Short mmCIF file of C-alpha atoms in Angstrom, two decimals:
data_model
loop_
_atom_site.label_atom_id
_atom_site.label_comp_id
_atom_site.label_asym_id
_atom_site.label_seq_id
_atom_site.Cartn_x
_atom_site.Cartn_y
_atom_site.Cartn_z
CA UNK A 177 -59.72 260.44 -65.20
CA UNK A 178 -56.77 262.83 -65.04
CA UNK A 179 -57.24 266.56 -65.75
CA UNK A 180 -55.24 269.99 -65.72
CA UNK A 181 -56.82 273.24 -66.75
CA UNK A 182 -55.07 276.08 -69.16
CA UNK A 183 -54.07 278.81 -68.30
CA UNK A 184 -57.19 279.83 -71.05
CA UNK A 185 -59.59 277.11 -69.52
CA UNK A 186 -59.15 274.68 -71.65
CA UNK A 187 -59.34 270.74 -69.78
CA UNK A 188 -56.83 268.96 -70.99
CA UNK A 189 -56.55 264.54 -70.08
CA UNK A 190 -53.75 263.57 -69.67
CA UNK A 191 -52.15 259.52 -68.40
CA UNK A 192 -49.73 259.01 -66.41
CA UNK A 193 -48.79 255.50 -65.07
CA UNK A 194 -45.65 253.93 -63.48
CA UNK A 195 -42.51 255.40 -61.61
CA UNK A 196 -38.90 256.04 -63.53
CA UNK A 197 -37.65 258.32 -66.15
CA UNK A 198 -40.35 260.00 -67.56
CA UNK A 199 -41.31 259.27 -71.01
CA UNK A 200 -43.37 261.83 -72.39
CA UNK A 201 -45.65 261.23 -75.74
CA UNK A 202 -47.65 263.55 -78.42
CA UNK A 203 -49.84 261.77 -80.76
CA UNK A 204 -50.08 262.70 -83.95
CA UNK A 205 -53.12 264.39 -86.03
CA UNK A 206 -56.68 263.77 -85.46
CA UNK A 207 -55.97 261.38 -82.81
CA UNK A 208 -55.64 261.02 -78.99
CA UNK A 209 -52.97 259.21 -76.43
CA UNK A 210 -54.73 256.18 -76.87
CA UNK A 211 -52.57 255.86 -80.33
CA UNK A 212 -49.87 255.29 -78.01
CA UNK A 213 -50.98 252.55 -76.39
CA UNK A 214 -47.86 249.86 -77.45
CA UNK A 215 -45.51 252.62 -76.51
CA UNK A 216 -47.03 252.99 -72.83
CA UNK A 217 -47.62 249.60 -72.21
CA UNK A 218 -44.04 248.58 -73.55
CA UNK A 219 -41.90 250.89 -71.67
CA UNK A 220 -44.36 250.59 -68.41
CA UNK A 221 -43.05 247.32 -68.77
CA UNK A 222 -39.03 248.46 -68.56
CA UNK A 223 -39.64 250.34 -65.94
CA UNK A 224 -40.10 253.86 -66.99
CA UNK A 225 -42.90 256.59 -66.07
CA UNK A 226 -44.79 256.96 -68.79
CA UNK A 227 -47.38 260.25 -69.84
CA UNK A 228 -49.55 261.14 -72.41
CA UNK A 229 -52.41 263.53 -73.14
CA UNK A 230 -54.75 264.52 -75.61
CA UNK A 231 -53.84 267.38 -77.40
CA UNK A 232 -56.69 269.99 -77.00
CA UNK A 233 -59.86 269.71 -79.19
CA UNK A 234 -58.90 266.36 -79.58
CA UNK A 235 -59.48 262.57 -77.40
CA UNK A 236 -61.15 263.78 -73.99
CA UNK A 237 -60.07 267.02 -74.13
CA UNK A 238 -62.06 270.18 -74.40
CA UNK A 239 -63.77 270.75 -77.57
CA UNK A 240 -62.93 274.33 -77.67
CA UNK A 241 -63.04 276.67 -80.98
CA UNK A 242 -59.75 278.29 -80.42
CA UNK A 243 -56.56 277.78 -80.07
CA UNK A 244 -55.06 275.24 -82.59
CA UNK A 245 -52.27 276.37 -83.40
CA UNK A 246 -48.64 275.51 -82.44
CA UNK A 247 -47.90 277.62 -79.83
CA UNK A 248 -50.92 276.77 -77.73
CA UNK A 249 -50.08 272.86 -78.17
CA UNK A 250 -46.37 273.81 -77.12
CA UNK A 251 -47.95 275.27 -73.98
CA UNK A 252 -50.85 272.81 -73.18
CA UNK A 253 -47.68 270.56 -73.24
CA UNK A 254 -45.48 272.54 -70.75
CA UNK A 255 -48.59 272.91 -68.18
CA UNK A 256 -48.93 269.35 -68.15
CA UNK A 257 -45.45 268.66 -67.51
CA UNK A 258 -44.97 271.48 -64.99
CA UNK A 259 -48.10 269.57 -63.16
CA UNK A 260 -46.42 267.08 -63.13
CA UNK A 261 -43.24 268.25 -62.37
CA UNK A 262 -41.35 265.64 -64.58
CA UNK A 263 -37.51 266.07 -64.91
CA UNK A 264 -35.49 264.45 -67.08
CA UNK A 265 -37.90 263.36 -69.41
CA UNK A 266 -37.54 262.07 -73.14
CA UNK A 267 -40.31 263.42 -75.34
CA UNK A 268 -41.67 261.59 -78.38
CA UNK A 269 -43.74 262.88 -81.30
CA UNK A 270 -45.48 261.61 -83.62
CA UNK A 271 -46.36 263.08 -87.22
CA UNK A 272 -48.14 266.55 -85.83
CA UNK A 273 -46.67 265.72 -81.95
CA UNK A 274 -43.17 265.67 -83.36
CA UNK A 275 -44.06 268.96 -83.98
CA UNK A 276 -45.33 269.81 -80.92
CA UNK A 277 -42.14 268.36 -79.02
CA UNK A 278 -40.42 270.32 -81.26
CA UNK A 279 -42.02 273.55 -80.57
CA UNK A 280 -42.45 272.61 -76.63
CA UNK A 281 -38.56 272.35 -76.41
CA UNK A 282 -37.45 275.41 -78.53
CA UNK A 283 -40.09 277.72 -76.92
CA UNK A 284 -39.90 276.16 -73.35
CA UNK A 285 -36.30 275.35 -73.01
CA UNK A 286 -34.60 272.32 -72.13
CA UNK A 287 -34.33 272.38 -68.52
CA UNK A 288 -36.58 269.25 -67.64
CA UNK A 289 -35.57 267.51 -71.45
CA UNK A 290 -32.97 264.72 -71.75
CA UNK A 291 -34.30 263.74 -75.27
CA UNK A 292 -36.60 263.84 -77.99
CA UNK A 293 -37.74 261.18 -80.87
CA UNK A 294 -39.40 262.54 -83.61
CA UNK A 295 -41.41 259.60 -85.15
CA UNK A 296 -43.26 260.19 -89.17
CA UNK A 297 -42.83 263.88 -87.65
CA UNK A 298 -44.13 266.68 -89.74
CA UNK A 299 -40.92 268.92 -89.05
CA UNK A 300 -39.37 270.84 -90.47
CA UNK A 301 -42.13 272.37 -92.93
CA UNK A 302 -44.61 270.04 -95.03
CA UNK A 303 -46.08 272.74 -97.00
CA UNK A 304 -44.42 273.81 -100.60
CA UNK A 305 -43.15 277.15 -100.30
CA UNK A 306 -40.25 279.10 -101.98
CA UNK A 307 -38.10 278.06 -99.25
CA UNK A 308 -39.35 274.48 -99.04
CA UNK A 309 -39.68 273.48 -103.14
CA UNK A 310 -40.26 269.66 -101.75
CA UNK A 311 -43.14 270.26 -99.82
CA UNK A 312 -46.56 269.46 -100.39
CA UNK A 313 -48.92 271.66 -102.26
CA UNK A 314 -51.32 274.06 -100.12
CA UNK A 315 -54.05 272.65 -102.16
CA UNK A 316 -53.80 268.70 -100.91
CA UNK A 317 -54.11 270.41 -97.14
CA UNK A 318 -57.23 272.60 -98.50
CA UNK A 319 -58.16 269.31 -99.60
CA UNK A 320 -58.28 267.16 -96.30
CA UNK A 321 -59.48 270.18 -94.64
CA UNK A 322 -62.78 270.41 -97.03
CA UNK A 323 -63.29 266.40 -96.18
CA UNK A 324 -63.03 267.14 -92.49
CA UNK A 325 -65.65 269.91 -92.62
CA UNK A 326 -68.17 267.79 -94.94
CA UNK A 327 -67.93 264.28 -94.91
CA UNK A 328 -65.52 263.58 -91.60
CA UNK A 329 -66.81 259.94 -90.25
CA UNK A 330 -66.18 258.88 -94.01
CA UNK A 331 -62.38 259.81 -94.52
CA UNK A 332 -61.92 258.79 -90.98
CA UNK A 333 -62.43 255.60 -92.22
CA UNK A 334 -60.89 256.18 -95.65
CA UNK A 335 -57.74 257.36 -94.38
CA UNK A 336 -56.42 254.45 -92.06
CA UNK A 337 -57.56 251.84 -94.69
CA UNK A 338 -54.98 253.31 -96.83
CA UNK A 339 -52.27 255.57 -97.33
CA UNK A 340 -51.57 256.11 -93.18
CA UNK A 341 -50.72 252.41 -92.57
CA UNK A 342 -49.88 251.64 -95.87
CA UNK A 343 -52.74 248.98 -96.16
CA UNK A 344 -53.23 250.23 -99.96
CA UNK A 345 -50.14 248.58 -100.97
CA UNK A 346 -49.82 245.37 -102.64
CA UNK A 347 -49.14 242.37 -100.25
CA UNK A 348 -50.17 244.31 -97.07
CA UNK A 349 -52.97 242.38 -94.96
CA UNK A 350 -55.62 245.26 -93.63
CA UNK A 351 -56.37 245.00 -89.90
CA UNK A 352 -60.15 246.20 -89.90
CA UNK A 353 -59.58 246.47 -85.96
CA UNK A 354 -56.53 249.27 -86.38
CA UNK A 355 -58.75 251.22 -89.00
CA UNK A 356 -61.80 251.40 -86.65
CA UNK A 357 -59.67 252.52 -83.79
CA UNK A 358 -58.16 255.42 -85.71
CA UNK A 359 -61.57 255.97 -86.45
CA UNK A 360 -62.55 256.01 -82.94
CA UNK A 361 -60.17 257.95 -81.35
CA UNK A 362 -60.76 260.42 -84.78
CA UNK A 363 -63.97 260.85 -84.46
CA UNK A 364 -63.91 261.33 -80.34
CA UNK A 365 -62.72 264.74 -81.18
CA UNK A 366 -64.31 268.17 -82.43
CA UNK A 367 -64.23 269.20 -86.03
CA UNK A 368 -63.44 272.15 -85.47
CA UNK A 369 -59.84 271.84 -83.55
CA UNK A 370 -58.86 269.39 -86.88
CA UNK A 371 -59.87 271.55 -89.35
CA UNK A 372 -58.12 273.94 -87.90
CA UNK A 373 -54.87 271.85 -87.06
CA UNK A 374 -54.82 270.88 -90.46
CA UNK A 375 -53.01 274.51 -90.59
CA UNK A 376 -51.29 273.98 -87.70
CA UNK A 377 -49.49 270.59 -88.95
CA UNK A 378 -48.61 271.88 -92.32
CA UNK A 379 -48.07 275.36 -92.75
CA UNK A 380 -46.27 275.62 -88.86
CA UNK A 381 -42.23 275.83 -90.20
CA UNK A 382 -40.12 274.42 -87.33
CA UNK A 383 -36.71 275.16 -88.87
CA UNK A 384 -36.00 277.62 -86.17
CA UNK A 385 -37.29 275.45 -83.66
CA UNK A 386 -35.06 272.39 -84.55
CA UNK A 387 -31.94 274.99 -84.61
CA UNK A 388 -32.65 275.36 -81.21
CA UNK A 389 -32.03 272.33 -79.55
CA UNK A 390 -29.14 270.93 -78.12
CA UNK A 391 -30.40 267.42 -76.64
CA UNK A 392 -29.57 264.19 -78.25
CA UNK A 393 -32.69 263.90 -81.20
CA UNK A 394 -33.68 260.34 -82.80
CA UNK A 395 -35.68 261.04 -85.63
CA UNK A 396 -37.72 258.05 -87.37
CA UNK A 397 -38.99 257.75 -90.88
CA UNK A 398 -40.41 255.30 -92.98
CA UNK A 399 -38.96 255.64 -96.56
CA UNK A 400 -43.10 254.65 -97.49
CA UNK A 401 -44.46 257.25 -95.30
CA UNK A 402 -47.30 258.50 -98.16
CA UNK A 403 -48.40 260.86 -95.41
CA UNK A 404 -45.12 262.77 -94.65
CA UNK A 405 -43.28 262.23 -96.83
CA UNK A 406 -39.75 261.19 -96.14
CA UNK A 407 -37.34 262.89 -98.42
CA UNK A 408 -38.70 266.80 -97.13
CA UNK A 409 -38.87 265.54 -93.46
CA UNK A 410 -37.17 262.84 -91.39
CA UNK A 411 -33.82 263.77 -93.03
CA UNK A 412 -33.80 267.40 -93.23
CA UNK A 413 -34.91 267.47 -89.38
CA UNK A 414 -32.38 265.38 -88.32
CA UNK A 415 -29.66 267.43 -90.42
CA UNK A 416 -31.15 270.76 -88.46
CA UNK A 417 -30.72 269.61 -84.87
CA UNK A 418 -27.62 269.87 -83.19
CA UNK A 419 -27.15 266.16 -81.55
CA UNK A 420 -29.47 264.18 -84.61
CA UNK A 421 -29.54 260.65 -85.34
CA UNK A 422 -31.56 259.77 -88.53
CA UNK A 423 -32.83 255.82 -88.48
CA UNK A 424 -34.47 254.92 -91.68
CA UNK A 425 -37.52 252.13 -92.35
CA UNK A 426 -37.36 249.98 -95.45
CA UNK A 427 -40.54 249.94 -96.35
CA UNK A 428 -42.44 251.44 -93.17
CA UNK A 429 -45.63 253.44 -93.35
CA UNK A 430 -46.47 256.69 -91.87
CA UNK A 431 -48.67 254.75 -88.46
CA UNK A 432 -45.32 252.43 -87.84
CA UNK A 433 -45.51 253.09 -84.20
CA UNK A 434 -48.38 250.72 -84.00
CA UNK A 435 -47.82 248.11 -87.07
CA UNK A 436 -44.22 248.10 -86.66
CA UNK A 437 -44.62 248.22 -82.99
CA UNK A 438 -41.86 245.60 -82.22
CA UNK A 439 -39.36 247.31 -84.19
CA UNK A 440 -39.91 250.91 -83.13
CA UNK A 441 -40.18 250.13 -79.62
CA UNK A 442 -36.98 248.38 -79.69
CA UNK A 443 -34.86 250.97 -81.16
CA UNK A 444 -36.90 253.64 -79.24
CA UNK A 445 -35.68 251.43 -76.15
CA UNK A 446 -31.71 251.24 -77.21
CA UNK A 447 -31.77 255.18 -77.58
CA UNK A 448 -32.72 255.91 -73.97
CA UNK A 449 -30.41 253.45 -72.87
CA UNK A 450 -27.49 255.13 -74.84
#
């Protein structure tokens, strides 16, 4: 397995298969670059380099106590792409990784970016604050981060067999083998680093960040995302960006990468071509 180490020590796995433009994913909150599995094996397939790590804390990385916090994913981010020395490269977030790519790109320039995709991304601020009246109240984050410090395992289960796929809406078939793969890839990681991301995801406000960049931005929300929801996200990031494109899901929950895999990878596909 593939390693770099931090700059703090921290190990940090990482993939990286194929040859091509570099594609460049950040999985989203508590989970690992295994979420991105019909993203890497799709665009393997169409003949681009593909990369993806496990944020730290998280997946196979190192369980360490500090440093979960936005500016030291940013970073973990730009080491593993300066190891790698990938130009060119389109980076794609999901939920708490579109954060990341957009905190990587405003605080690490743009030199070695050609795009981003922000997919269900938690930009530009989820909390409720003056600023942000559409946000989300500090009390439902208090909330997930008191089930993450006492009863984990359980809402790791609870979680994916609901509101993140949608599987708690009428008509929707549950796919036990997607909800115990969240759970696995959740529960491969310390408590500690998603307690403490919990902060990180939803307090982090990325307004300044999106001002910053000038590449061509797809953002992607589902208009059912009961996770982020879309009205305070997907189209106020798009609308902060300089180069945005906003693509709206009928319908589509907050995990779409992976049960809407066909669609997203499609569209994901006709932006890099563009």
């Amino acid at each position: 397995m593939a390693y770099i180490t931090t700059p703090d020590g921290v190990e940090i796995f990482y993939k990286d298969w194929g040859s091509g433009q570099p594609i460049v994913f950040s999985h989203g909150w508590p989970l690992s670059s295994d979420d991105w599995d019909a993203q890497m094996m799709f665009f393997l397939q169409h003949g681009y380099r593909v990369v993806a790590h496990d944020r730290r804390g998280h997946g196979r990385s190192t369980q360490v106590a500090d440093g979960h916090d936005m500016d030291h994913y940013a970073d973990d981010l730009a080491a593993v792409v300066a190891h790698l020395d990938l130009q060119d490269a389109v980076h794609v977030g999901h939920s708490t990784g579109g954060g990341e790519v957009a905190h990587y790109i405003a605080r690490h320039g743009e030199s070695r970016v050609a795009k981003a995709v922000l997919i269900s991304a938690v930009p530009p601020i989820m909390v409720k604050t003056e600023s942000n009246p559409g946000g989300l109240p500090k009390e439902v984050f208090d909330g997930i981060q008191e089930q993450v410090a006492t009863r984990r395992s359980e809402f790791y289960r609870e979680l994916p067999a609901t509101a993140f796929y949608g599987f708690n809406r009428d008509g929707v078939e549950p796919s036990e083998a997607i909800i115990q793969n969240w759970w696995r890839q959740g529960m491969m990681g310390g408590a500690k680093a998603h307690y403490d991301g919990v902060v990180a995801f939803s307090q982090t406000d990325f307004t300044a960040d999106l001002q910053k960049i000038t590449v061509p931005v797809l953002v992607m929300h589902g208009d059912d995302d009961q996770v982020v929801p879309y009205a305070d996200s997907g189209p106020l990031s798009a609308k902060l960006v300089k180069n945005g494109t906003l693509k709206t899901y009928a319908g589509f929950p907050h995990g779409m990468p992976t049960t809407e895999a066909a669609t997203i990878n499609a569209d994901l596909l006709a932006f890099l071509q563009s």
